[in-house]
Tab-separated table of C-alpha atoms and ligand atoms in Angstrom:
chain	number	residue	atom	x	y	z
A	1	MET	CA	111.554	75.276	104.215
A	2	ASP	CA	110.882	73.482	100.815
A	3	GLY	CA	111.696	74.542	97.255
A	4	VAL	CA	108.619	76.262	96.626
A	5	PHE	CA	109.626	79.089	99.293
A	6	SER	CA	112.652	79.835	97.559
A	7	VAL	CA	111.030	82.379	95.477
A	8	PHE	CA	110.396	84.315	98.728
A	9	GLU	CA	113.459	83.916	100.597
A	10	ARG	CA	115.598	85.657	97.537
A	11	VAL	CA	116.533	89.041	99.248
A	12	ILE	CA	116.375	91.936	96.962
A	13	ASP	CA	118.394	94.855	96.642
A	14	ARG	CA	115.601	97.527	96.725
A	15	SER	CA	117.901	100.377	97.573
A	16	PHE	CA	118.025	102.091	94.042
A	17	MET	CA	114.253	101.757	93.087
A	18	ASN	CA	113.350	104.827	94.811
A	19	SER	CA	111.251	102.802	97.276
A	20	ASP	CA	109.282	104.491	99.820
A	21	LYS	CA	109.904	101.616	102.278
A	22	TRP	CA	113.862	101.683	101.442
A	23	SER	CA	114.564	105.451	101.583
A	24	LYS	CA	112.729	106.520	104.671
A	25	TYR	CA	115.191	105.416	107.215
A	26	PRO	CA	119.352	105.298	107.301
A	27	GLU	CA	120.520	102.696	105.041
A	28	GLU	CA	121.454	100.505	108.221
A	29	VAL	CA	117.860	100.254	108.882
A	30	ILE	CA	115.915	97.584	108.318
A	31	PRO	CA	112.408	99.132	107.290
A	32	MET	CA	109.483	97.424	108.228
A	33	TRP	CA	107.486	99.789	107.961
A	34	VAL	CA	104.573	100.299	104.881
A	35	ALA	CA	102.351	97.988	103.486
A	36	ASP	CA	104.817	96.662	100.449
A	37	MET	CA	106.434	93.150	100.536
A	38	ASP	CA	109.862	93.084	99.978
A	39	PHE	CA	109.286	89.968	97.415
A	40	ASP	CA	109.305	89.988	93.499
A	41	SER	CA	105.735	89.909	92.181
A	42	PRO	CA	104.852	86.785	90.395
A	43	ASP	CA	106.250	85.867	86.727
A	44	CYS	CA	103.167	85.883	84.906
A	45	ILE	CA	102.706	90.056	86.021
A	46	LYS	CA	106.457	90.415	85.239
A	47	LYS	CA	106.087	88.699	81.898
A	48	ALA	CA	102.533	90.615	81.137
A	49	LEU	CA	104.229	94.215	81.949
A	50	ASN	CA	107.281	93.081	79.626
A	51	GLN	CA	105.001	92.413	76.777
A	52	ARG	CA	102.779	95.878	77.637
A	53	VAL	CA	105.881	97.934	77.400
A	54	ASP	CA	107.357	96.367	74.368
A	55	GLU	CA	104.141	97.657	72.583
A	56	GLY	CA	105.858	100.628	72.885
A	57	VAL	CA	102.605	103.200	72.353
A	58	TYR	CA	101.300	104.402	76.004
A	59	GLY	CA	98.559	106.351	75.400
A	60	TYR	CA	95.353	106.721	77.575
A	61	THR	CA	93.645	103.578	77.874
A	62	GLN	CA	90.570	102.128	78.159
A	63	THR	CA	89.162	99.229	80.837
A	64	PRO	CA	89.827	95.948	79.137
A	65	ASN	CA	87.090	93.623	79.023
A	66	THR	CA	89.503	91.091	80.361
A	67	LEU	CA	90.311	92.843	83.175
A	68	VAL	CA	86.240	92.997	84.143
A	69	LYS	CA	86.067	89.276	83.123
A	70	ALA	CA	89.237	88.515	85.521
A	71	ILE	CA	87.685	90.656	88.549
A	72	GLN	CA	84.065	88.782	87.875
A	73	SER	CA	85.822	85.032	88.113
A	74	HIS	CA	88.104	86.353	91.071
A	75	LEU	CA	85.024	87.332	93.395
A	76	SER	CA	82.965	84.333	92.430
A	77	SER	CA	85.547	81.836	92.943
A	78	ARG	CA	87.073	82.901	96.405
A	79	TYR	CA	84.284	85.067	97.565
A	80	ASP	CA	81.246	83.141	96.300
A	81	TRP	CA	80.184	86.820	94.810
A	82	GLY	CA	79.065	87.646	91.831
A	83	VAL	CA	79.202	91.331	91.093
A	84	SER	CA	78.405	92.669	87.440
A	85	ALA	CA	80.249	94.471	85.327
A	86	ALA	CA	78.397	97.813	85.594
A	87	HIS	CA	79.039	98.097	89.247
A	88	LEU	CA	82.387	98.157	89.129
A	89	VAL	CA	84.364	101.541	89.344
A	90	HIS	CA	88.429	101.615	88.160
A	91	LEU	CA	89.987	103.233	90.192
A	92	PRO	CA	94.371	104.590	90.544
A	93	GLY	CA	93.926	103.680	94.199
A	94	LEU	CA	92.140	103.330	97.166
A	95	VAL	CA	93.022	106.029	99.812
A	96	CYS	CA	91.467	108.576	97.297
A	97	ALA	CA	88.067	106.333	97.061
A	98	LEU	CA	88.174	106.509	101.100
A	99	HIS	CA	88.496	110.448	101.219
A	100	LEU	CA	86.060	110.792	98.076
A	101	SER	CA	83.093	108.782	99.825
A	102	VAL	CA	83.259	110.491	102.917
A	103	ARG	CA	83.156	113.678	100.710
A	104	ILE	CA	80.109	112.487	98.976
A	105	PHE	CA	78.029	110.683	101.211
A	106	SER	CA	78.225	112.627	104.257
A	107	ASN	CA	77.932	116.774	104.933
A	108	GLU	CA	80.413	118.532	107.220
A	109	GLY	CA	79.672	117.953	110.623
A	110	ASP	CA	78.468	114.730	110.365
A	111	GLY	CA	79.542	111.625	112.572
A	112	VAL	CA	81.649	109.294	110.562
A	113	ILE	CA	81.959	105.845	112.565
A	114	VAL	CA	85.085	104.326	112.332
A	115	PRO	CA	86.476	101.072	114.348
A	116	GLY	CA	90.252	101.597	115.426
A	117	PRO	CA	92.854	101.625	116.246
A	118	VAL	CA	93.066	101.568	112.229
A	119	TYR	CA	95.131	102.468	108.869
A	120	TYR	CA	95.211	106.228	109.369
A	121	HIS	CA	93.647	107.199	106.158
A	122	LEU	CA	90.123	105.848	107.399
A	123	THR	CA	90.543	108.214	110.491
A	124	LYS	CA	92.092	111.064	108.299
A	125	ALA	CA	89.544	110.744	105.360
A	126	PRO	CA	86.745	112.133	108.252
A	127	LEU	CA	89.348	114.694	109.681
A	128	THR	CA	90.450	116.439	106.990
A	129	ALA	CA	86.603	116.854	105.475
A	130	LYS	CA	86.095	118.409	108.899
A	131	ARG	CA	83.492	115.205	109.602
A	132	GLN	CA	83.055	114.533	113.268
A	133	LEU	CA	85.228	111.417	113.954
A	134	ILE	CA	83.338	108.817	115.910
A	135	SER	CA	86.252	106.061	117.098
A	136	ILE	CA	85.316	102.765	118.493
A	137	ASP	CA	87.608	101.102	120.213
A	138	MET	CA	88.713	97.558	118.930
A	139	GLN	CA	89.335	94.769	121.556
A	140	ILE	CA	90.854	91.455	121.767
A	141	GLN	CA	87.879	88.891	122.292
A	142	SER	CA	88.803	85.403	122.410
A	143	GLY	CA	92.372	86.328	120.691
A	144	ARG	CA	91.213	88.354	118.140
A	145	TRP	CA	90.680	92.203	117.597
A	146	VAL	CA	86.683	92.931	117.507
A	147	PRO	CA	84.999	96.488	117.802
A	148	ASP	CA	83.439	96.827	121.003
A	149	MET	CA	79.769	96.308	119.814
A	150	ALA	CA	77.977	98.272	122.459
A	151	GLN	CA	79.881	101.811	121.792
A	152	PHE	CA	79.129	100.378	117.699
A	153	GLU	CA	75.947	100.739	118.275
A	154	ALA	CA	75.739	103.634	120.686
A	155	ALA	CA	77.485	105.528	117.792
A	156	CYS	CA	75.181	104.410	115.151
A	157	ALA	CA	72.116	105.440	117.208
A	158	ASN	CA	74.012	109.199	117.029
A	159	PRO	CA	71.447	110.958	115.127
A	160	LYS	CA	74.822	112.825	113.847
A	161	SER	CA	76.294	109.366	112.240
A	162	LYS	CA	75.871	109.258	108.239
A	163	MET	CA	78.246	106.301	107.374
A	164	ILE	CA	80.660	103.564	108.742
A	165	LEU	CA	84.123	102.856	107.502
A	166	LEU	CA	85.355	99.328	108.312
A	167	CYS	CA	88.338	97.577	107.403
A	168	ASN	CA	88.254	93.769	106.808
A	169	PRO	CA	90.552	92.394	106.990
A	170	HIS	CA	91.556	94.573	109.741
A	171	ASN	CA	94.914	96.443	109.431
A	172	PRO	CA	96.250	96.927	112.056
A	173	GLY	CA	95.510	93.821	114.019
A	174	GLY	CA	94.942	91.326	111.107
A	175	SER	CA	91.174	90.440	112.501
A	176	VAL	CA	89.080	88.707	109.665
A	177	TYR	CA	85.683	89.605	110.582
A	178	THR	CA	83.029	86.485	110.930
A	179	LYS	CA	79.830	86.690	109.030
A	180	ALA	CA	78.059	87.020	112.019
A	181	GLU	CA	80.047	90.372	113.158
A	182	LEU	CA	79.208	91.703	110.011
A	183	LEU	CA	75.531	90.691	110.128
A	184	ARG	CA	75.624	92.563	113.527
A	185	ILE	CA	77.105	95.870	111.911
A	186	HIS	CA	74.679	95.333	108.997
A	187	ALA	CA	71.834	95.395	110.935
A	188	LEU	CA	73.150	98.130	112.536
A	189	ALA	CA	73.709	100.355	109.601
A	190	GLN	CA	70.129	99.106	107.893
A	191	GLN	CA	68.483	100.395	111.147
A	192	TYR	CA	69.676	103.352	111.160
A	193	ASP	CA	70.257	103.844	107.506
A	194	LEU	CA	74.185	104.534	107.346
A	195	VAL	CA	76.062	104.177	104.320
A	196	VAL	CA	79.310	101.635	104.609
A	197	VAL	CA	82.434	101.893	102.878
A	198	SER	CA	84.235	98.821	103.678
A	199	ASP	CA	87.744	98.588	102.449
A	200	GLU	CA	88.704	95.212	102.135
A	201	ILE	CA	92.422	95.467	100.261
A	202	HIS	CA	93.506	93.099	102.531
A	203	CYS	CA	91.209	90.107	101.813
A	204	ASP	CA	93.325	87.988	99.741
A	205	LEU	CA	96.162	88.182	102.449
A	206	ILE	CA	94.271	85.361	104.978
A	207	LEU	CA	96.113	83.254	106.336
A	208	ASP	CA	94.131	80.963	108.570
A	209	GLU	CA	91.543	78.698	107.553
A	210	VAL	CA	88.692	81.680	107.740
A	211	PRO	CA	86.273	83.317	104.826
A	212	HIS	CA	86.393	86.088	103.997
A	213	VAL	CA	83.150	87.611	103.622
A	214	PRO	CA	82.277	90.637	101.751
A	215	PHE	CA	79.930	92.818	103.516
A	216	ALA	CA	77.971	93.676	100.432
A	217	SER	CA	77.453	90.399	99.520
A	218	LEU	CA	75.414	89.431	102.942
A	219	ASN	CA	72.131	90.571	101.409
A	220	GLN	CA	70.533	92.987	99.354
A	221	ASP	CA	70.119	95.497	101.858
A	222	ALA	CA	74.037	95.507	102.266
A	223	ALA	CA	74.455	95.370	99.107
A	224	ASN	CA	72.404	98.828	98.262
A	225	ARG	CA	74.527	100.405	101.057
A	226	THR	CA	77.849	100.054	100.491
A	227	ILE	CA	80.719	100.838	98.705
A	228	THR	CA	83.763	97.883	98.542
A	229	LEU	CA	87.407	99.205	97.783
A	230	MET	CA	89.775	96.182	96.833
A	231	ALA	CA	92.891	95.880	94.762
A	232	PRO	CA	95.300	93.067	93.798
A	233	SER	CA	98.079	95.733	94.867
A	234	LYS	CA	98.952	94.140	98.543
A	235	THR	CA	98.598	90.716	97.769
A	236	PHE	CA	100.685	90.683	94.574
A	237	ASN	CA	102.998	93.306	95.959
A	238	THR	CA	101.934	96.009	92.596
A	239	ALA	CA	101.221	99.207	94.986
A	240	GLY	CA	103.160	101.014	92.361
A	241	LEU	CA	101.402	100.623	89.699
A	242	GLY	CA	97.997	102.702	90.460
A	243	TYR	CA	95.440	100.218	89.962
A	244	ALA	CA	92.137	99.384	92.436
A	245	PHE	CA	88.802	99.059	92.057
A	246	ALA	CA	85.516	99.510	93.764
A	247	VAL	CA	82.182	97.577	93.559
A	248	ILE	CA	78.929	99.718	94.063
A	249	GLU	CA	75.678	97.858	93.020
A	250	ASN	CA	73.839	101.043	94.004
A	251	PRO	CA	73.274	103.226	91.035
A	252	LEU	CA	72.494	106.472	93.279
A	253	LEU	CA	75.452	105.827	95.232
A	254	ARG	CA	77.773	104.695	91.992
A	255	GLN	CA	76.186	108.043	89.548
A	256	ARG	CA	77.466	110.192	92.837
A	257	PHE	CA	80.757	108.734	93.198
A	258	ASN	CA	81.541	108.418	89.448
A	259	GLN	CA	79.983	112.346	89.113
A	260	GLU	CA	82.532	113.709	91.806
A	261	LYS	CA	85.271	111.618	90.865
A	262	ALA	CA	85.416	112.883	87.457
A	263	GLY	CA	88.271	115.307	86.861
A	264	LEU	CA	89.812	114.808	90.292
A	265	ILE	CA	90.574	110.953	90.047
A	266	PRO	CA	92.916	110.165	87.163
A	267	SER	CA	92.096	106.825	85.213
A	268	PRO	CA	94.070	104.123	86.318
A	269	ASN	CA	97.439	103.326	85.042
A	270	MET	CA	97.555	101.212	81.969
A	271	LEU	CA	100.047	98.955	83.342
A	272	GLY	CA	98.458	98.203	87.185
A	273	MET	CA	95.225	96.875	85.007
A	274	THR	CA	97.783	94.531	83.033
A	275	ALA	CA	99.392	93.443	86.051
A	276	ALA	CA	95.947	92.966	87.427
A	277	ILE	CA	94.792	90.692	84.796
A	278	ALA	CA	97.754	88.694	84.999
A	279	ALA	CA	97.735	88.472	88.913
A	280	TYR	CA	93.944	87.703	88.710
A	281	GLU	CA	94.055	85.039	85.655
A	282	ASN	CA	97.062	83.522	86.451
A	283	GLY	CA	98.281	84.177	89.937
A	284	GLN	CA	96.664	81.472	91.995
A	285	ALA	CA	99.820	79.299	92.031
A	286	TRP	CA	102.185	81.898	93.247
A	287	HIS	CA	99.440	83.461	95.930
A	288	GLN	CA	99.402	80.046	97.500
A	289	SER	CA	103.184	79.890	98.154
A	290	LEU	CA	102.955	83.433	99.397
A	291	ILE	CA	100.146	82.652	101.869
A	292	ARG	CA	101.967	79.684	103.186
A	293	TYR	CA	104.948	81.787	103.154
A	294	LEU	CA	103.387	84.363	105.462
A	295	LYS	CA	101.738	82.259	107.725
A	296	ASN	CA	105.140	80.404	108.248
A	297	ASN	CA	106.765	84.112	108.956
A	298	ARG	CA	103.862	84.903	111.343
A	299	ASP	CA	104.266	82.201	113.546
A	300	PHE	CA	108.037	82.241	113.638
A	301	LEU	CA	107.531	86.161	114.774
A	302	ALA	CA	105.043	85.409	117.062
A	303	SER	CA	107.378	82.499	118.720
A	304	ARG	CA	110.200	85.127	119.023
A	305	ILE	CA	107.689	87.385	120.238
A	306	ALA	CA	106.284	85.017	123.120
A	307	LYS	CA	110.319	85.198	124.425
A	308	THR	CA	109.839	88.730	125.189
A	309	PRO	CA	107.273	91.093	127.194
A	310	MET	CA	106.354	92.401	124.063
A	311	LYS	CA	102.778	90.833	123.365
A	312	MET	CA	100.721	89.775	119.875
A	313	ALA	CA	96.961	88.855	119.506
A	314	HIS	CA	96.741	85.901	116.850
A	315	LEU	CA	96.709	87.516	113.599
A	316	GLU	CA	94.452	85.801	110.938
A	317	ALA	CA	95.378	87.760	108.059
A	318	THR	CA	97.794	90.299	106.797
A	319	TYR	CA	101.443	90.703	106.733
A	320	LEU	CA	101.486	93.129	109.409
A	321	ALA	CA	101.871	92.534	113.259
A	322	TRP	CA	99.997	94.529	115.735
A	323	ILE	CA	102.470	94.633	118.616
A	324	ASP	CA	101.880	95.812	122.221
A	325	VAL	CA	104.988	97.237	123.512
A	326	SER	CA	103.461	98.626	126.876
A	327	ALA	CA	105.538	96.251	129.116
A	328	LEU	CA	108.309	97.888	128.212
A	329	SER	CA	107.353	100.982	129.851
A	330	LEU	CA	109.535	103.097	126.755
A	331	GLU	CA	109.127	106.860	126.446
A	332	ASP	CA	109.225	106.699	122.534
A	333	PRO	CA	108.817	103.259	121.184
A	334	HIS	CA	109.359	104.053	117.584
A	335	ALA	CA	112.839	105.905	118.335
A	336	PHE	CA	113.812	102.645	120.886
A	337	PHE	CA	113.348	100.470	117.989
A	338	LEU	CA	114.959	102.507	115.326
A	339	ALA	CA	117.483	103.116	117.392
A	340	ALA	CA	117.956	99.315	117.573
A	341	GLY	CA	118.135	98.992	113.859
A	342	VAL	CA	114.853	98.405	113.222
A	343	GLY	CA	112.117	100.775	110.980
A	344	VAL	CA	108.860	99.964	112.169
A	345	SER	CA	105.448	101.832	112.081
A	346	ASP	CA	104.772	104.161	114.964
A	347	GLY	CA	101.239	102.619	116.622
A	348	LYS	CA	100.671	106.217	117.183
A	349	ASP	CA	99.860	106.938	113.616
A	350	PHE	CA	97.139	104.141	113.947
A	351	GLY	CA	95.759	105.701	117.332
A	352	ASN	CA	97.682	103.521	120.073
A	353	PRO	CA	101.198	104.943	121.077
A	354	ASN	CA	101.928	101.414	123.059
A	355	TYR	CA	101.859	99.433	120.112
A	356	ILE	CA	104.000	98.992	116.869
A	357	ARG	CA	103.064	97.226	113.677
A	358	LEU	CA	105.816	95.657	111.980
A	359	ASN	CA	105.571	94.462	108.648
A	360	PHE	CA	106.786	91.036	107.956
A	361	GLY	CA	106.443	90.769	104.049
A	362	CYS	CA	109.926	89.562	103.862
A	363	PRO	CA	112.375	86.635	103.847
A	364	GLN	CA	112.536	85.111	106.785
A	365	SER	CA	116.202	85.804	107.158
A	366	THR	CA	115.569	89.456	106.981
A	367	LEU	CA	112.485	88.893	109.573
A	368	ASP	CA	115.042	86.813	111.828
A	369	GLN	CA	117.835	89.586	111.464
A	370	ALA	CA	115.398	92.175	112.846
A	371	MET	CA	114.204	90.456	115.606
A	372	THR	CA	117.691	89.513	116.350
A	373	ARG	CA	118.749	93.332	116.637
A	374	ILE	CA	115.338	93.630	118.878
A	375	GLU	CA	116.258	91.230	121.312
A	376	LYS	CA	119.450	92.637	121.338
A	377	ALA	CA	118.392	95.981	122.538
A	378	LEU	CA	115.752	94.495	124.694
A	379	ARG	CA	118.497	92.312	126.394
A	380	GLN	CA	120.840	95.599	126.959
A	381	ARG	CA	117.696	97.227	128.696
A	382	GLY	CA	117.412	94.170	130.654
A	383	PHE	CA	114.029	93.454	129.283
A	384	ILE	CA	115.146	89.851	128.327
B	1	LIG	C1	93.173	99.280	104.654
B	1	LIG	C2	94.409	100.152	103.502
B	1	LIG	N1	93.725	100.760	103.069
B	1	LIG	C3	94.134	101.239	101.906
B	1	LIG	C4	95.691	101.101	101.473
B	1	LIG	C5	96.425	101.959	100.760
B	1	LIG	O1	95.517	101.809	99.025
B	1	LIG	P1	95.973	102.328	97.981
B	1	LIG	O2	97.484	102.120	97.628
B	1	LIG	O3	95.500	101.563	97.073
B	1	LIG	O4	95.842	103.716	97.981
B	1	LIG	C6	96.079	100.618	102.288
B	1	LIG	C7	97.867	100.156	102.312
B	1	LIG	O5	98.499	100.063	103.703
B	1	LIG	C8	95.671	99.967	103.271
B	1	LIG	O6	96.464	99.549	104.141
């Protein structure tokens, strides 16, 4: 490993930080579940936060123009996507925006189409709002997780369907939708007049040389029917700071969204906005190193998995490995890995109990330790 990696090699004690990730399991377990990395945020973020904290007054805070400009230039330089300031909606997080969008843009009993297994709030949002969840199976094609398009087409043609919830890049599974795949989905959304909520929170975590295409950037019709959800939080490890944003070009959709959120969803956290400005303005070098580090971790993990009966499709994006453990015929895979000393996410929370999701956003020494524990448990059971 070269010097640029040393910042990601540092093992940080989070045990006293009330971290969700590190509080869930007993101390001796290595937690590899929630999408939160064990890395320090970049210095530019720490400096900006320290400066703002030192100002000492933390009253109600407007969205700074510098934040709007930083987002615009980030979206334009990375995705060639020009977004007007007026189309941005600033939020304290994306989960609330997913749930709110379902409640605004569909009615009780309406169908909401969701390709899965997927991050559980995409399925929870329709279910808790008493919508009909229309699941589309993701399947491995040419080594990548993609939705079954025949099922997708039938779901869109269902007169009950009103919305599509997309997760791109997909969590878990790590596929990045190609432009051609998105255009096919868009053609269906247009034909059947469906609103699209595109959760693109993982878009800055692409490990391969494949482009991220924001769904709303496909064409004018896509822009008109899409609520795009993005945030710096996964990439720059600032989830506890509470800042995310939506891009809603269609004024009718945006007005309804803003109206319904008023009084229910608080303004974003002032420190979250401070961190977002620093991340987008000055975090590029750190971000590039992060991607190289994660890519290395992905390949390290894939090579270790390949020596076991477990399987993992190639992950184009994210630090969340979606691992098929069906060959182990375990009654409770999550409990097996926990007993081995590794706290993974249970695949059933995303829609498939024969899988686990393993977060490799950590120093490689931690990943190595976790894999050594897993291999020991597999050896004891005669699997390797
Ligand atoms: C696809 C996806 N959307 C949303 C979130 C959470 O967003 P937030 O923390 O902004 O509510 C996550 C977190 O893992 C996620 O993976």
